Structure formats: C-alpha cells, structure tokens
PDB file of C-alpha atoms in Angstrom:
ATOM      1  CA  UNK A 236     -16.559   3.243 -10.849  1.00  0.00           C
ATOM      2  CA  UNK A 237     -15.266   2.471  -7.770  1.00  0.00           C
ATOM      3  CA  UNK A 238     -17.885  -0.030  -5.741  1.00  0.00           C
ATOM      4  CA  UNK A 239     -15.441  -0.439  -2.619  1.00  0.00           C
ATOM      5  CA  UNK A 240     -16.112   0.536   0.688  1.00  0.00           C
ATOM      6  CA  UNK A 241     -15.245   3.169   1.896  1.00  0.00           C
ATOM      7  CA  UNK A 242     -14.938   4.041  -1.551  1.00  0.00           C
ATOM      8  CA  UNK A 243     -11.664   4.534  -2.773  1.00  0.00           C
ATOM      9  CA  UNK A 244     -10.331   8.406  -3.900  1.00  0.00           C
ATOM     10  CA  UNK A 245     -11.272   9.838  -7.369  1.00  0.00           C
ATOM     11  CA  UNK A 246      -9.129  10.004 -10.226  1.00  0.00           C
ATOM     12  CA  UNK A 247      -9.230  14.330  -8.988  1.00  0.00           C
ATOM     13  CA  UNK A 248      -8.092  13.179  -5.806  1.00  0.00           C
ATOM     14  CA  UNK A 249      -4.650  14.260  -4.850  1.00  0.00           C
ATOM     15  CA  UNK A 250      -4.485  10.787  -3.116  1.00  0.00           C
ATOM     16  CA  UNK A 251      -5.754   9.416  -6.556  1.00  0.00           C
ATOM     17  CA  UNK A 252      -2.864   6.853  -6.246  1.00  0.00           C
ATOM     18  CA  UNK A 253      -4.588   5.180  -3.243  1.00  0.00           C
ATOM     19  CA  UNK A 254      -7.142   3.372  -5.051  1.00  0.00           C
ATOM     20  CA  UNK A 255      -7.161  -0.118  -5.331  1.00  0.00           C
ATOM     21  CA  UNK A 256      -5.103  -1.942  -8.251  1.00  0.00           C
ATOM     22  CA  UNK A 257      -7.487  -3.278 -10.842  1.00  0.00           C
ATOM     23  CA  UNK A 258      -5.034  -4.709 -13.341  1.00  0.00           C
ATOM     24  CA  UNK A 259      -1.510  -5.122 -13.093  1.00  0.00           C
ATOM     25  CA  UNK A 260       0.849  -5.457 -16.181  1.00  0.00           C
ATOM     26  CA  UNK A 261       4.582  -4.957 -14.944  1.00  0.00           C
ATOM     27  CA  UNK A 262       5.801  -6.594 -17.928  1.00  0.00           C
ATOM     28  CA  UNK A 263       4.135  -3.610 -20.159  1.00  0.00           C
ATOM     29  CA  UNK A 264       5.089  -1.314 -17.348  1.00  0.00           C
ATOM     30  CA  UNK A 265       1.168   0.054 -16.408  1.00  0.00           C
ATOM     31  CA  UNK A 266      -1.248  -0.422 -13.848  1.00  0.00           C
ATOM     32  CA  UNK A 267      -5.138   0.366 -13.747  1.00  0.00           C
ATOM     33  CA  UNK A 268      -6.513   1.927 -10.470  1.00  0.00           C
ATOM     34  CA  UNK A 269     -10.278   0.838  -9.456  1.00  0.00           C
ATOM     35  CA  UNK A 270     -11.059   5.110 -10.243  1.00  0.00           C
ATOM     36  CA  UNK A 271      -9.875   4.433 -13.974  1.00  0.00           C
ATOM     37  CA  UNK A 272      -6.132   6.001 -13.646  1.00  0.00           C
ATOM     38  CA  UNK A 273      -3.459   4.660 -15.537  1.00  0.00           C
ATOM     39  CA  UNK A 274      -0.385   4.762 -13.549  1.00  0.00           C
ATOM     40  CA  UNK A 275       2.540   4.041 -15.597  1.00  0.00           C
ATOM     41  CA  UNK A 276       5.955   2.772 -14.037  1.00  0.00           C
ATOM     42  CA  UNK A 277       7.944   5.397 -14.534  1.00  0.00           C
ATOM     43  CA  UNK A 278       5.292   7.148 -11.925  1.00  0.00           C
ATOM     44  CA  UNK A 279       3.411   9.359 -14.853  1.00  0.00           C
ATOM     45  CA  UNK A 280      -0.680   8.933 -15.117  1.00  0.00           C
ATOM     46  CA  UNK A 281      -3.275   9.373 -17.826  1.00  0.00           C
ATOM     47  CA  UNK A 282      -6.450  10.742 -15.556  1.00  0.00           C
ATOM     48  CA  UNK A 283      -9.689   8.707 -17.297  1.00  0.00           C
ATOM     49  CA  UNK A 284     -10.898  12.325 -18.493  1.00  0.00           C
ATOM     50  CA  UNK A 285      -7.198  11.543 -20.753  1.00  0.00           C
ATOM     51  CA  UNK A 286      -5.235  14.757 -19.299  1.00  0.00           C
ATOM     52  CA  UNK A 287      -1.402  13.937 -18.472  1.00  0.00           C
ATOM     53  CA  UNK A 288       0.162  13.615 -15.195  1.00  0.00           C
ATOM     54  CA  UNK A 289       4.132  13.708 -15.765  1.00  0.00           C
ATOM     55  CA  UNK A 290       6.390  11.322 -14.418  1.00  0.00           C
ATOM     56  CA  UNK A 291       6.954  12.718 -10.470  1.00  0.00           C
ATOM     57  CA  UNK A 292      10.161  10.499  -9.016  1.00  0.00           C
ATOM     58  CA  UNK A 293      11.451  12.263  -6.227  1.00  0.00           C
ATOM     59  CA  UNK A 294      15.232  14.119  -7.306  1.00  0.00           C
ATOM     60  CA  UNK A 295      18.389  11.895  -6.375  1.00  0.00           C
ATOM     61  CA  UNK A 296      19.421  12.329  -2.945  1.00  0.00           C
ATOM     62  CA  UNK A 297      22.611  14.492  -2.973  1.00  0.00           C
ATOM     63  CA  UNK A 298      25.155  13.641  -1.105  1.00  0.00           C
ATOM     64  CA  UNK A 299      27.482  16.920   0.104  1.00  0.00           C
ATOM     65  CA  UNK A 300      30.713  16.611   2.211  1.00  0.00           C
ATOM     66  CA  UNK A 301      31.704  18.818   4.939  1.00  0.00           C
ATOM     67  CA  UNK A 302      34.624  20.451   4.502  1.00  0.00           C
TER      68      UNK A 302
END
C-alpha cells in the first residue's frame, strides 16, 4: 500500500504508528496511516487485517512526597 520511499513500516510493525498520515478526521476522532491502520484518538488501532489494538496512553504520572 505504501508507495513512499523508503517505504514506510507495516501495519505488523511495532513502529506501525510511523507511517505517514493519509487522512485526518480530528473532528470524528480517527486517522488513516499510508499502511491502512486506523489510529483512533484515544491511541487504540484497528490493524487492516481488522484485529484490535487497545487504547495504550501511558499511566498518570504519580506524584509521591518525601516524608
């Protein structure tokens, strides 16, 4: 799919989320990667073979006080 060069990584790519941005749509809260991943805002993916990559924020920093 991808026709950039050097070619962008695959949607099995751990890295998958470097591809280029095909189509943006904030206002529907999706994006579509030049390897045919959906990444969704709230960081989860649908992989073009349609399996499920959950959401993966990184935890709230927590903040812990000497004492």
């Amino acid at each position: 799919m991808c026709q950039h060069q050097p070619p962008c990584p695959t949607a099995e790519s751990a890295d998958r989320e470097a591809a280029h941005l095909v189509a943006h749509h904030p206002e529907q809260g999706w994006s579509l990667l030049c390897n045919g991943v959906l990444v969704f805002e709230d960081t989860g993916e649908l992989l073009p073979d349609g399996r499920v990559i959950a959401p993966h924020r990184p935890d709230a920093l927590r903040v812990t006080q000497a004492a």
